[in-house]
């Protein structure tokens, strides 16, 4: 059974229809890369399924429970979010808190976990992303890649069923990008379920189990990573892949 399934997800901003009825299915352990040109609706899709934007309509099944997206309650949203992590393009760390505090804050404030337990969990996930030696550093003292690894640690600290990544490397230079992608590869190898909006074609090809290509608010094509890259069926997909070749 799918961990996450979305049917006919719709979202408009004013009179502009950004998502025109998206279907998406994610099984446990999947790494789903969402590709597409700017303005195709990729980030809006991610934000809608984590309720950072309010969907206009559609159905969501998550971890065995079914929801109507047009009228989902705040308590249902809170219950879903407790099982998810979100890694933003711009890190979204608190500038006035050090690395350890950035990771523990969600545990102590939202989940009421005792500070000593939260600290222990934070150190565990910071070690996993190679940032355990930076607990007293503030975000301004870290590179972009280091900040993003702290953001990944923060997402991991809650033991999520799935993590959403919104273009996690787009603000980074190539060396820092490789640091972050390596952490994500390791998570994939460990079986973490992930949906990744990305422009990193190498990551999508090598690490994804499934690829979704979006354009103009629609899913144009989807399939296994091998099928998508080696045998794209749609003209729009082939053109996109040709333009992204280096």
Short mmCIF file of N, CA and C in Angstrom, two decimals, residues 107-239:
data_model
loop_
_atom_site.label_atom_id
_atom_site.label_comp_id
_atom_site.label_asym_id
_atom_site.label_seq_id
_atom_site.Cartn_x
_atom_site.Cartn_y
_atom_site.Cartn_z
N UNK A 107 11.50 19.67 18.64
CA UNK A 107 11.29 18.54 19.55
C UNK A 107 10.80 19.01 20.91
N UNK A 108 11.41 20.08 21.43
CA UNK A 108 11.05 20.53 22.78
C UNK A 108 9.77 21.36 22.79
N UNK A 109 9.57 22.21 21.77
CA UNK A 109 8.41 23.10 21.80
C UNK A 109 7.17 22.42 21.23
N UNK A 110 7.27 21.85 20.03
CA UNK A 110 6.08 21.27 19.39
C UNK A 110 5.73 19.90 19.97
N UNK A 111 6.74 19.13 20.31
CA UNK A 111 6.47 17.74 20.75
C UNK A 111 6.68 17.52 22.23
N UNK A 112 7.11 18.56 22.93
CA UNK A 112 7.24 18.51 24.39
C UNK A 112 8.19 17.41 24.87
N UNK A 113 9.23 17.15 24.08
CA UNK A 113 10.24 16.15 24.46
C UNK A 113 11.21 16.81 25.45
N UNK A 114 11.57 16.14 26.54
CA UNK A 114 12.52 16.72 27.51
C UNK A 114 13.83 17.12 26.84
N UNK A 115 14.42 18.20 27.35
CA UNK A 115 15.60 18.78 26.70
C UNK A 115 16.73 17.77 26.57
N UNK A 116 16.98 16.97 27.59
CA UNK A 116 18.11 16.03 27.51
C UNK A 116 17.88 14.98 26.41
N UNK A 117 16.62 14.54 26.25
CA UNK A 117 16.31 13.59 25.17
C UNK A 117 16.44 14.27 23.81
N UNK A 118 15.97 15.50 23.72
CA UNK A 118 16.05 16.24 22.46
C UNK A 118 17.51 16.47 22.06
N UNK A 119 18.35 16.82 23.05
CA UNK A 119 19.77 17.03 22.77
C UNK A 119 20.42 15.75 22.25
N UNK A 120 20.07 14.63 22.87
CA UNK A 120 20.62 13.33 22.47
C UNK A 120 20.23 13.00 21.02
N UNK A 121 18.96 13.23 20.71
CA UNK A 121 18.47 12.96 19.35
C UNK A 121 19.14 13.88 18.35
N UNK A 122 19.29 15.15 18.72
CA UNK A 122 19.91 16.13 17.82
C UNK A 122 21.35 15.74 17.50
N UNK A 123 22.10 15.32 18.52
CA UNK A 123 23.49 14.93 18.30
C UNK A 123 23.57 13.71 17.38
N UNK A 124 22.62 12.82 17.51
CA UNK A 124 22.57 11.61 16.66
C UNK A 124 22.37 11.99 15.19
N UNK A 125 21.41 12.88 14.92
CA UNK A 125 21.13 13.22 13.51
C UNK A 125 22.18 14.18 12.95
N UNK A 126 22.76 15.02 13.81
CA UNK A 126 23.84 15.90 13.33
C UNK A 126 25.06 15.07 12.94
N UNK A 127 25.32 14.02 13.68
CA UNK A 127 26.43 13.12 13.32
C UNK A 127 26.15 12.46 11.97
N UNK A 128 24.91 12.07 11.75
CA UNK A 128 24.53 11.41 10.50
C UNK A 128 24.82 12.30 9.29
N UNK A 129 24.64 13.62 9.45
CA UNK A 129 24.86 14.54 8.31
C UNK A 129 26.24 15.20 8.36
N UNK A 130 27.09 14.74 9.27
CA UNK A 130 28.46 15.27 9.33
C UNK A 130 28.58 16.64 9.97
N UNK A 131 27.64 16.99 10.86
CA UNK A 131 27.66 18.33 11.47
C UNK A 131 27.72 18.26 13.00
N UNK A 132 28.15 17.13 13.55
CA UNK A 132 28.16 16.98 15.00
C UNK A 132 29.22 17.84 15.68
N UNK A 133 30.20 18.31 14.92
CA UNK A 133 31.24 19.16 15.52
C UNK A 133 30.89 20.63 15.52
N UNK A 134 29.65 20.97 15.15
CA UNK A 134 29.27 22.38 14.95
C UNK A 134 28.10 22.80 15.85
N UNK A 135 27.88 22.09 16.95
CA UNK A 135 26.67 22.33 17.74
C UNK A 135 26.56 23.77 18.26
N UNK A 136 27.69 24.42 18.56
CA UNK A 136 27.66 25.77 19.13
C UNK A 136 27.72 26.87 18.08
N UNK A 137 27.83 26.49 16.81
CA UNK A 137 27.91 27.49 15.74
C UNK A 137 26.52 28.07 15.44
N UNK A 138 26.52 29.32 14.98
CA UNK A 138 25.28 29.96 14.53
C UNK A 138 25.23 29.91 13.00
N UNK A 139 24.04 29.99 12.42
CA UNK A 139 23.93 29.88 10.96
C UNK A 139 24.87 30.81 10.19
N UNK A 140 25.08 32.02 10.69
CA UNK A 140 25.95 32.98 9.97
C UNK A 140 27.40 32.52 9.92
N UNK A 141 27.77 31.56 10.77
CA UNK A 141 29.14 31.05 10.80
C UNK A 141 29.33 29.82 9.91
N UNK A 142 28.25 29.41 9.24
CA UNK A 142 28.29 28.19 8.43
C UNK A 142 28.17 28.51 6.95
N UNK A 143 28.72 27.63 6.12
CA UNK A 143 28.51 27.73 4.67
C UNK A 143 27.07 27.34 4.35
N UNK A 144 26.65 27.64 3.14
CA UNK A 144 25.31 27.25 2.71
C UNK A 144 25.10 25.75 2.79
N UNK A 145 26.12 25.00 2.38
CA UNK A 145 26.01 23.54 2.43
C UNK A 145 25.88 23.02 3.85
N UNK A 146 26.63 23.65 4.76
CA UNK A 146 26.53 23.24 6.17
C UNK A 146 25.16 23.58 6.75
N UNK A 147 24.65 24.76 6.39
CA UNK A 147 23.32 25.14 6.86
C UNK A 147 22.26 24.16 6.36
N UNK A 148 22.40 23.75 5.09
CA UNK A 148 21.41 22.84 4.54
C UNK A 148 21.50 21.47 5.20
N UNK A 149 22.70 21.06 5.57
CA UNK A 149 22.84 19.77 6.28
C UNK A 149 22.22 19.84 7.67
N UNK A 150 22.32 21.01 8.31
CA UNK A 150 21.63 21.19 9.60
C UNK A 150 20.12 21.12 9.39
N UNK A 151 19.65 21.72 8.31
CA UNK A 151 18.21 21.69 8.01
C UNK A 151 17.74 20.25 7.78
N UNK A 152 18.57 19.45 7.14
CA UNK A 152 18.23 18.03 6.93
C UNK A 152 18.21 17.31 8.29
N UNK A 153 19.18 17.62 9.14
CA UNK A 153 19.21 17.02 10.48
C UNK A 153 17.93 17.38 11.25
N UNK A 154 17.52 18.62 11.13
CA UNK A 154 16.28 19.06 11.81
C UNK A 154 15.08 18.25 11.33
N UNK A 155 15.03 18.01 10.01
CA UNK A 155 13.93 17.20 9.45
C UNK A 155 14.00 15.76 9.95
N UNK A 156 15.21 15.22 10.06
CA UNK A 156 15.38 13.84 10.49
C UNK A 156 15.07 13.64 11.97
N UNK A 157 15.22 14.70 12.76
CA UNK A 157 15.12 14.57 14.22
C UNK A 157 13.76 14.08 14.68
N UNK A 158 12.73 14.32 13.87
CA UNK A 158 11.37 13.94 14.27
C UNK A 158 11.00 12.53 13.81
N UNK A 159 11.98 11.80 13.26
CA UNK A 159 11.73 10.44 12.75
C UNK A 159 10.55 10.41 11.77
N UNK A 160 10.62 11.22 10.71
CA UNK A 160 9.48 11.31 9.79
C UNK A 160 9.32 10.05 8.94
N UNK A 161 8.07 9.83 8.49
CA UNK A 161 7.81 8.75 7.54
C UNK A 161 8.27 9.14 6.14
N UNK A 162 8.29 10.45 5.86
CA UNK A 162 8.68 10.95 4.54
C UNK A 162 9.29 12.33 4.71
N UNK A 163 10.27 12.65 3.87
CA UNK A 163 10.84 14.01 3.86
C UNK A 163 10.64 14.62 2.49
N UNK A 164 10.16 15.86 2.47
CA UNK A 164 10.02 16.64 1.24
C UNK A 164 11.21 17.58 1.12
N UNK A 165 11.84 17.57 -0.03
CA UNK A 165 12.98 18.47 -0.31
C UNK A 165 12.58 19.42 -1.43
N UNK A 166 12.60 20.71 -1.16
CA UNK A 166 12.26 21.70 -2.18
C UNK A 166 13.52 22.34 -2.74
N UNK A 167 14.01 21.81 -3.85
CA UNK A 167 15.23 22.32 -4.50
C UNK A 167 16.33 22.59 -3.47
N UNK A 168 16.75 21.57 -2.74
CA UNK A 168 17.64 21.78 -1.59
C UNK A 168 19.04 22.26 -1.95
N UNK A 169 19.42 22.17 -3.23
CA UNK A 169 20.79 22.58 -3.60
C UNK A 169 20.82 23.78 -4.54
N UNK A 170 19.67 24.37 -4.85
CA UNK A 170 19.66 25.39 -5.90
C UNK A 170 20.40 26.67 -5.50
N UNK A 171 20.57 26.90 -4.18
CA UNK A 171 21.27 28.10 -3.73
C UNK A 171 22.76 27.86 -3.49
N UNK A 172 23.24 26.66 -3.83
CA UNK A 172 24.61 26.27 -3.47
C UNK A 172 25.52 26.18 -4.69
N UNK A 173 26.82 26.43 -4.46
CA UNK A 173 27.78 26.22 -5.54
C UNK A 173 28.07 24.72 -5.67
N UNK A 174 28.74 24.30 -6.75
CA UNK A 174 28.88 22.86 -7.03
C UNK A 174 29.49 22.03 -5.89
N UNK A 175 30.51 22.57 -5.22
CA UNK A 175 31.16 21.78 -4.16
C UNK A 175 30.19 21.55 -3.00
N UNK A 176 29.47 22.61 -2.61
CA UNK A 176 28.54 22.49 -1.51
C UNK A 176 27.33 21.64 -1.90
N UNK A 177 26.95 21.72 -3.17
CA UNK A 177 25.86 20.88 -3.68
C UNK A 177 26.20 19.41 -3.49
N UNK A 178 27.43 19.04 -3.82
CA UNK A 178 27.82 17.63 -3.72
C UNK A 178 27.77 17.15 -2.27
N UNK A 179 28.11 18.02 -1.31
CA UNK A 179 28.03 17.67 0.12
C UNK A 179 26.59 17.27 0.50
N UNK A 180 25.66 18.11 0.07
CA UNK A 180 24.26 17.90 0.43
C UNK A 180 23.69 16.67 -0.28
N UNK A 181 24.02 16.52 -1.57
CA UNK A 181 23.52 15.37 -2.32
C UNK A 181 24.05 14.06 -1.75
N UNK A 182 25.27 14.09 -1.23
CA UNK A 182 25.84 12.87 -0.64
C UNK A 182 25.03 12.44 0.59
N UNK A 183 24.65 13.42 1.42
CA UNK A 183 23.81 13.11 2.58
C UNK A 183 22.48 12.52 2.12
N UNK A 184 21.90 13.08 1.06
CA UNK A 184 20.61 12.60 0.56
C UNK A 184 20.75 11.19 -0.03
N UNK A 185 21.87 10.93 -0.68
CA UNK A 185 22.12 9.57 -1.20
C UNK A 185 22.15 8.55 -0.06
N UNK A 186 22.83 8.92 1.02
CA UNK A 186 22.94 8.02 2.16
C UNK A 186 21.56 7.75 2.77
N UNK A 187 20.73 8.78 2.85
CA UNK A 187 19.37 8.60 3.36
C UNK A 187 18.58 7.65 2.46
N UNK A 188 18.74 7.82 1.16
CA UNK A 188 18.05 6.95 0.20
C UNK A 188 18.51 5.50 0.38
N UNK A 189 19.82 5.32 0.57
CA UNK A 189 20.36 3.98 0.76
C UNK A 189 19.80 3.32 2.02
N UNK A 190 19.49 4.15 3.01
CA UNK A 190 18.94 3.63 4.27
C UNK A 190 17.44 3.39 4.20
N UNK A 191 16.82 3.74 3.06
CA UNK A 191 15.40 3.46 2.89
C UNK A 191 14.47 4.60 3.25
N UNK A 192 15.00 5.81 3.45
CA UNK A 192 14.14 6.96 3.74
C UNK A 192 13.26 7.28 2.54
N UNK A 193 11.98 7.46 2.76
CA UNK A 193 11.06 7.87 1.70
C UNK A 193 11.21 9.37 1.48
N UNK A 194 11.42 9.77 0.22
CA UNK A 194 11.68 11.18 -0.07
C UNK A 194 10.98 11.61 -1.35
N UNK A 195 10.48 12.83 -1.36
CA UNK A 195 10.06 13.49 -2.59
C UNK A 195 10.97 14.69 -2.76
N UNK A 196 11.64 14.78 -3.91
CA UNK A 196 12.68 15.78 -4.12
C UNK A 196 12.37 16.59 -5.37
N UNK A 197 12.04 17.87 -5.18
CA UNK A 197 11.97 18.79 -6.31
C UNK A 197 13.39 19.24 -6.59
N UNK A 198 13.88 18.99 -7.80
CA UNK A 198 15.31 19.22 -8.04
C UNK A 198 15.60 19.53 -9.51
N UNK A 199 16.71 20.23 -9.71
CA UNK A 199 17.27 20.42 -11.06
C UNK A 199 18.50 19.55 -11.26
N UNK A 200 18.83 18.75 -10.24
CA UNK A 200 20.04 17.93 -10.31
C UNK A 200 19.73 16.63 -11.05
N UNK A 201 20.02 16.63 -12.34
CA UNK A 201 19.67 15.48 -13.18
C UNK A 201 20.45 14.22 -12.78
N UNK A 202 21.70 14.38 -12.39
CA UNK A 202 22.51 13.23 -11.99
C UNK A 202 21.90 12.54 -10.78
N UNK A 203 21.49 13.33 -9.79
CA UNK A 203 20.86 12.77 -8.60
C UNK A 203 19.56 12.06 -8.99
N UNK A 204 18.75 12.73 -9.80
CA UNK A 204 17.46 12.13 -10.20
C UNK A 204 17.67 10.80 -10.91
N UNK A 205 18.69 10.75 -11.75
CA UNK A 205 18.94 9.53 -12.54
C UNK A 205 19.51 8.41 -11.68
N UNK A 206 20.45 8.75 -10.80
CA UNK A 206 21.18 7.72 -10.06
C UNK A 206 20.45 7.26 -8.80
N UNK A 207 19.74 8.17 -8.14
CA UNK A 207 19.21 7.88 -6.80
C UNK A 207 17.70 7.63 -6.80
N UNK A 208 16.98 8.25 -7.72
CA UNK A 208 15.52 8.13 -7.72
C UNK A 208 15.08 6.72 -8.07
N UNK A 209 14.01 6.29 -7.42
CA UNK A 209 13.32 5.08 -7.86
C UNK A 209 12.25 5.44 -8.90
N UNK A 210 11.79 6.68 -8.84
CA UNK A 210 10.68 7.10 -9.67
C UNK A 210 10.88 8.58 -10.02
N UNK A 211 10.55 8.97 -11.25
CA UNK A 211 10.70 10.35 -11.70
C UNK A 211 9.37 10.85 -12.23
N UNK A 212 9.01 12.07 -11.82
CA UNK A 212 7.79 12.74 -12.30
C UNK A 212 8.22 14.01 -13.03
N UNK A 213 7.75 14.18 -14.25
CA UNK A 213 8.07 15.39 -15.03
C UNK A 213 6.81 16.23 -15.16
N UNK A 214 6.90 17.47 -14.67
CA UNK A 214 5.76 18.39 -14.70
C UNK A 214 6.00 19.54 -15.66
N UNK A 215 4.93 20.03 -16.26
CA UNK A 215 4.97 21.25 -17.07
C UNK A 215 3.56 21.84 -17.08
N UNK A 216 3.50 23.15 -16.94
CA UNK A 216 2.21 23.87 -17.01
C UNK A 216 1.15 23.31 -16.07
N UNK A 217 1.57 22.90 -14.88
CA UNK A 217 0.60 22.46 -13.88
C UNK A 217 0.09 21.06 -14.06
N UNK A 218 0.69 20.31 -14.96
CA UNK A 218 0.28 18.93 -15.21
C UNK A 218 1.47 17.98 -15.08
N UNK A 219 1.18 16.71 -14.79
CA UNK A 219 2.20 15.67 -14.91
C UNK A 219 2.22 15.23 -16.37
N UNK A 220 3.34 15.50 -17.04
CA UNK A 220 3.48 15.16 -18.47
C UNK A 220 3.87 13.69 -18.63
N UNK A 221 4.79 13.24 -17.76
CA UNK A 221 5.28 11.87 -17.86
C UNK A 221 5.85 11.45 -16.52
N UNK A 222 5.72 10.17 -16.21
CA UNK A 222 6.36 9.63 -15.01
C UNK A 222 6.71 8.17 -15.25
N UNK A 223 7.65 7.70 -14.46
CA UNK A 223 8.06 6.31 -14.59
C UNK A 223 9.29 6.04 -13.77
N UNK A 224 9.80 4.83 -13.87
CA UNK A 224 11.04 4.51 -13.17
C UNK A 224 12.15 5.40 -13.70
N UNK A 225 13.18 5.58 -12.89
CA UNK A 225 14.30 6.43 -13.31
C UNK A 225 14.90 5.95 -14.63
N UNK A 226 15.10 4.63 -14.75
CA UNK A 226 15.70 4.08 -15.98
C UNK A 226 14.82 4.35 -17.18
N UNK A 227 13.53 4.10 -17.06
CA UNK A 227 12.62 4.34 -18.19
C UNK A 227 12.58 5.81 -18.57
N UNK A 228 12.50 6.66 -17.55
CA UNK A 228 12.35 8.09 -17.81
C UNK A 228 13.54 8.65 -18.57
N UNK A 229 14.74 8.31 -18.11
CA UNK A 229 15.93 8.89 -18.73
C UNK A 229 16.36 8.16 -20.00
N UNK A 230 16.15 6.86 -20.07
CA UNK A 230 16.63 6.09 -21.23
C UNK A 230 15.59 5.95 -22.33
N UNK A 231 14.31 6.11 -21.97
CA UNK A 231 13.27 5.89 -22.96
C UNK A 231 12.08 6.82 -22.75
N UNK A 232 12.33 8.15 -22.75
CA UNK A 232 11.22 9.08 -22.54
C UNK A 232 10.22 8.99 -23.69
N UNK A 233 8.93 9.01 -23.34
CA UNK A 233 7.89 8.77 -24.35
C UNK A 233 7.33 10.07 -24.94
N UNK A 234 7.30 11.14 -24.15
CA UNK A 234 6.65 12.37 -24.59
C UNK A 234 7.65 13.33 -25.23
N UNK A 235 7.21 14.02 -26.25
CA UNK A 235 8.07 15.00 -26.94
C UNK A 235 8.54 16.06 -25.95
N UNK A 236 7.64 16.52 -25.08
CA UNK A 236 7.98 17.57 -24.11
C UNK A 236 9.08 17.09 -23.16
N UNK A 237 9.02 15.83 -22.78
CA UNK A 237 10.04 15.25 -21.90
C UNK A 237 11.39 15.20 -22.61
N UNK A 238 11.38 14.72 -23.84
CA UNK A 238 12.64 14.60 -24.59
C UNK A 238 13.29 15.98 -24.78
N UNK A 239 12.48 16.98 -25.04
CA UNK A 239 13.00 18.33 -25.22
C UNK A 239 13.60 18.86 -23.92
#
